[in-house]
Coordinates of N, CA and C in Angstrom, one line a residue:
M1 N 0.8 -1.2 0.0 CA 0.0 0.0 0.0 C 0.9 1.2 0.0
S2 N 0.5 2.2 -0.8 CA 1.3 3.4 -0.9 C 0.5 4.5 -0.2
Q3 N 1.2 5.3 0.5 CA 0.5 6.5 1.2 C 0.6 7.7 0.2
K4 N -0.4 8.5 0.3 CA -0.4 9.7 -0.5 C 0.5 10.7 0.2
E5 N 1.4 11.3 -0.6 CA 2.2 12.3 0.0 C 1.4 13.6 0.1
P6 N 1.7 14.4 1.1 CA 1.0 15.6 1.3 C 1.1 16.5 0.1
S7 N 0.0 16.9 -0.4 CA 0.0 17.6 -1.7 C 0.4 19.1 -1.4
E8 N 1.1 19.6 -2.3 CA 1.5 21.0 -2.2 C 0.3 21.9 -2.6
P9 N 0.2 23.1 -2.1 CA -0.9 24.0 -2.5 C -0.9 24.2 -4.0
L10 N -2.1 24.4 -4.5 CA -2.2 24.6 -5.9 C -1.6 26.0 -6.3
R11 N -1.1 26.1 -7.5 CA -0.4 27.3 -7.9 C -0.9 27.7 -9.3
G12 N -0.8 28.9 -9.6 CA -1.1 29.4 -10.9 C -2.5 29.2 -11.3
D13 N -2.7 28.7 -12.6 CA -4.0 28.5 -13.1 C -4.8 27.5 -12.4
A14 N -4.2 26.5 -11.8 CA -4.9 25.5 -11.0 C -5.5 26.1 -9.8
A15 N -4.8 27.0 -9.1 CA -5.3 27.7 -7.9 C -6.4 28.6 -8.3
Y16 N -6.3 29.3 -9.4 CA -7.3 30.2 -9.9 C -8.6 29.4 -10.1
R17 N -8.5 28.2 -10.8 CA -9.7 27.4 -11.2 C -10.3 26.8 -9.9
A18 N -9.5 26.4 -8.9 CA -10.0 25.9 -7.7 C -10.7 26.9 -6.9
Q19 N -10.2 28.1 -6.8 CA -10.8 29.2 -6.1 C -12.1 29.6 -6.8
R20 N -12.1 29.6 -8.1 CA -13.3 30.0 -8.9 C -14.4 29.0 -8.6
A21 N -14.0 27.7 -8.6 CA -15.0 26.6 -8.3 C -15.6 26.8 -6.9
E22 N -14.8 27.1 -6.0 CA -15.2 27.3 -4.6 C -16.2 28.4 -4.5
I23 N -15.9 29.5 -5.2 CA -16.8 30.7 -5.2 C -18.1 30.4 -5.8
A24 N -18.0 29.6 -6.9 CA -19.3 29.2 -7.6 C -20.1 28.4 -6.7
K25 N -19.5 27.4 -6.0 CA -20.2 26.6 -5.1 C -20.9 27.4 -4.0
N26 N -20.2 28.4 -3.4 CA -20.7 29.2 -2.4 C -21.9 30.1 -2.9
N27 N -21.7 30.6 -4.2 CA -22.8 31.4 -4.8 C -24.0 30.5 -5.0
D28 N -23.8 29.3 -5.5 CA -25.0 28.4 -5.7 C -25.7 28.1 -4.4
A29 N -25.0 27.9 -3.3 CA -25.6 27.6 -2.0 C -26.3 28.9 -1.5
A30 N -25.8 30.0 -1.7 CA -26.4 31.3 -1.2 C -27.7 31.5 -2.1
Y31 N -27.6 31.3 -3.4 CA -28.8 31.4 -4.2 C -29.9 30.5 -3.8
A32 N -29.6 29.3 -3.5 CA -30.6 28.3 -3.1 C -31.2 28.7 -1.7
R33 N -30.4 29.2 -0.8 CA -30.9 29.7 0.5 C -31.8 30.9 0.3
G34 N -31.4 31.8 -0.6 CA -32.3 32.9 -0.9 C -33.6 32.6 -1.5
R35 N -33.5 31.6 -2.4 CA -34.8 31.2 -3.1 C -35.7 30.5 -2.1
S36 N -35.2 29.7 -1.2 CA -36.1 29.1 -0.2 C -36.7 30.1 0.8
R37 N -35.8 31.1 1.2 CA -36.3 32.1 2.1 C -37.4 33.0 1.4
R38 N -37.1 33.3 0.1 CA -38.1 34.1 -0.6 C -39.4 33.3 -0.8
A39 N -39.3 32.0 -1.1 CA -40.5 31.2 -1.3 C -41.3 31.2 0.0
A40 N -40.7 31.1 1.1 CA -41.4 31.0 2.4 C -42.0 32.4 2.7
K41 N -41.3 33.5 2.4 CA -41.9 34.8 2.6 C -43.0 35.1 1.7
D42 N -42.9 34.7 0.4 CA -44.0 34.9 -0.5 C -45.2 34.1 -0.1
A43 N -45.0 32.9 0.4 CA -46.2 32.0 0.8 C -46.9 32.7 2.0
E44 N -46.1 33.2 2.9 CA -46.7 33.9 4.1 C -47.5 35.1 3.7
V45 N -46.9 35.9 2.7 CA -47.6 37.1 2.3 C -48.9 36.8 1.5
A46 N -48.8 35.7 0.7 CA -50.0 35.3 0.0 C -51.1 34.8 1.0
Q47 N -50.7 34.1 2.0 CA -51.7 33.6 3.0 C -52.3 34.7 3.7
R48 N -51.5 35.7 4.1 CA -52.0 36.9 4.8 C -52.9 37.7 3.9
R49 N -52.6 37.8 2.6 CA -53.4 38.5 1.7 C -54.8 37.8 1.5
M50 N -54.8 36.5 1.4 CA -56.0 35.8 1.3 C -56.9 35.9 2.5
A51 N -56.3 35.9 3.7 CA -57.0 36.1 5.0 C -57.6 37.5 5.0
D52 N -56.9 38.5 4.6 CA -57.4 39.9 4.6 C -58.5 40.0 3.6
D53 N -58.4 39.4 2.4 CA -59.5 39.5 1.4 C -60.7 38.8 2.0
R54 N -60.6 37.7 2.6 CA -61.7 36.9 3.2 C -62.4 37.8 4.3
A55 N -61.6 38.4 5.1 CA -62.2 39.2 6.2 C -62.9 40.4 5.6
E56 N -62.3 41.0 4.5 CA -63.0 42.2 3.9 C -64.3 41.8 3.3
R57 N -64.4 40.6 2.6 CA -65.6 40.1 2.0 C -66.7 39.9 3.1
E58 N -66.3 39.4 4.3 CA -67.2 39.2 5.3 C -67.8 40.5 5.9
R59 N -67.0 41.6 5.8 CA -67.5 42.9 6.3 C -68.3 43.6 5.3
L60 N -68.4 43.2 4.1 CA -69.2 43.9 3.1 C -70.7 43.9 3.5
P61 N -71.4 45.0 3.3 CA -72.8 45.0 3.6 C -73.6 44.1 2.6
I62 N -74.7 43.5 3.1 CA -75.5 42.7 2.2 C -76.4 43.6 1.4
Q63 N -76.4 43.4 0.1 CA -77.2 44.3 -0.8 C -78.6 43.9 -0.8
P64 N -79.5 44.8 -0.8 CA -80.9 44.5 -0.7 C -81.4 43.9 -2.1
E65 N -82.3 43.1 -2.1 CA -82.9 42.5 -3.3 C -83.9 43.4 -3.9
P66 N -84.0 43.6 -5.2 CA -85.0 44.5 -5.8 C -86.4 44.0 -5.6

């Protein structure tokens, strides 16, 4: 069995590509978190709006029949 030798830090173009991949991964994770938070907020706002509309309809006066 051979042991892996400790790898040297990446240099040059390889370091640039590795850093770029790490940044892209972080950006994707942040984007996903933002989308889930926004979806939860939008659902809450929609639910509150429906409740407000329902309450407003209940407060409307009953129209007399001709």
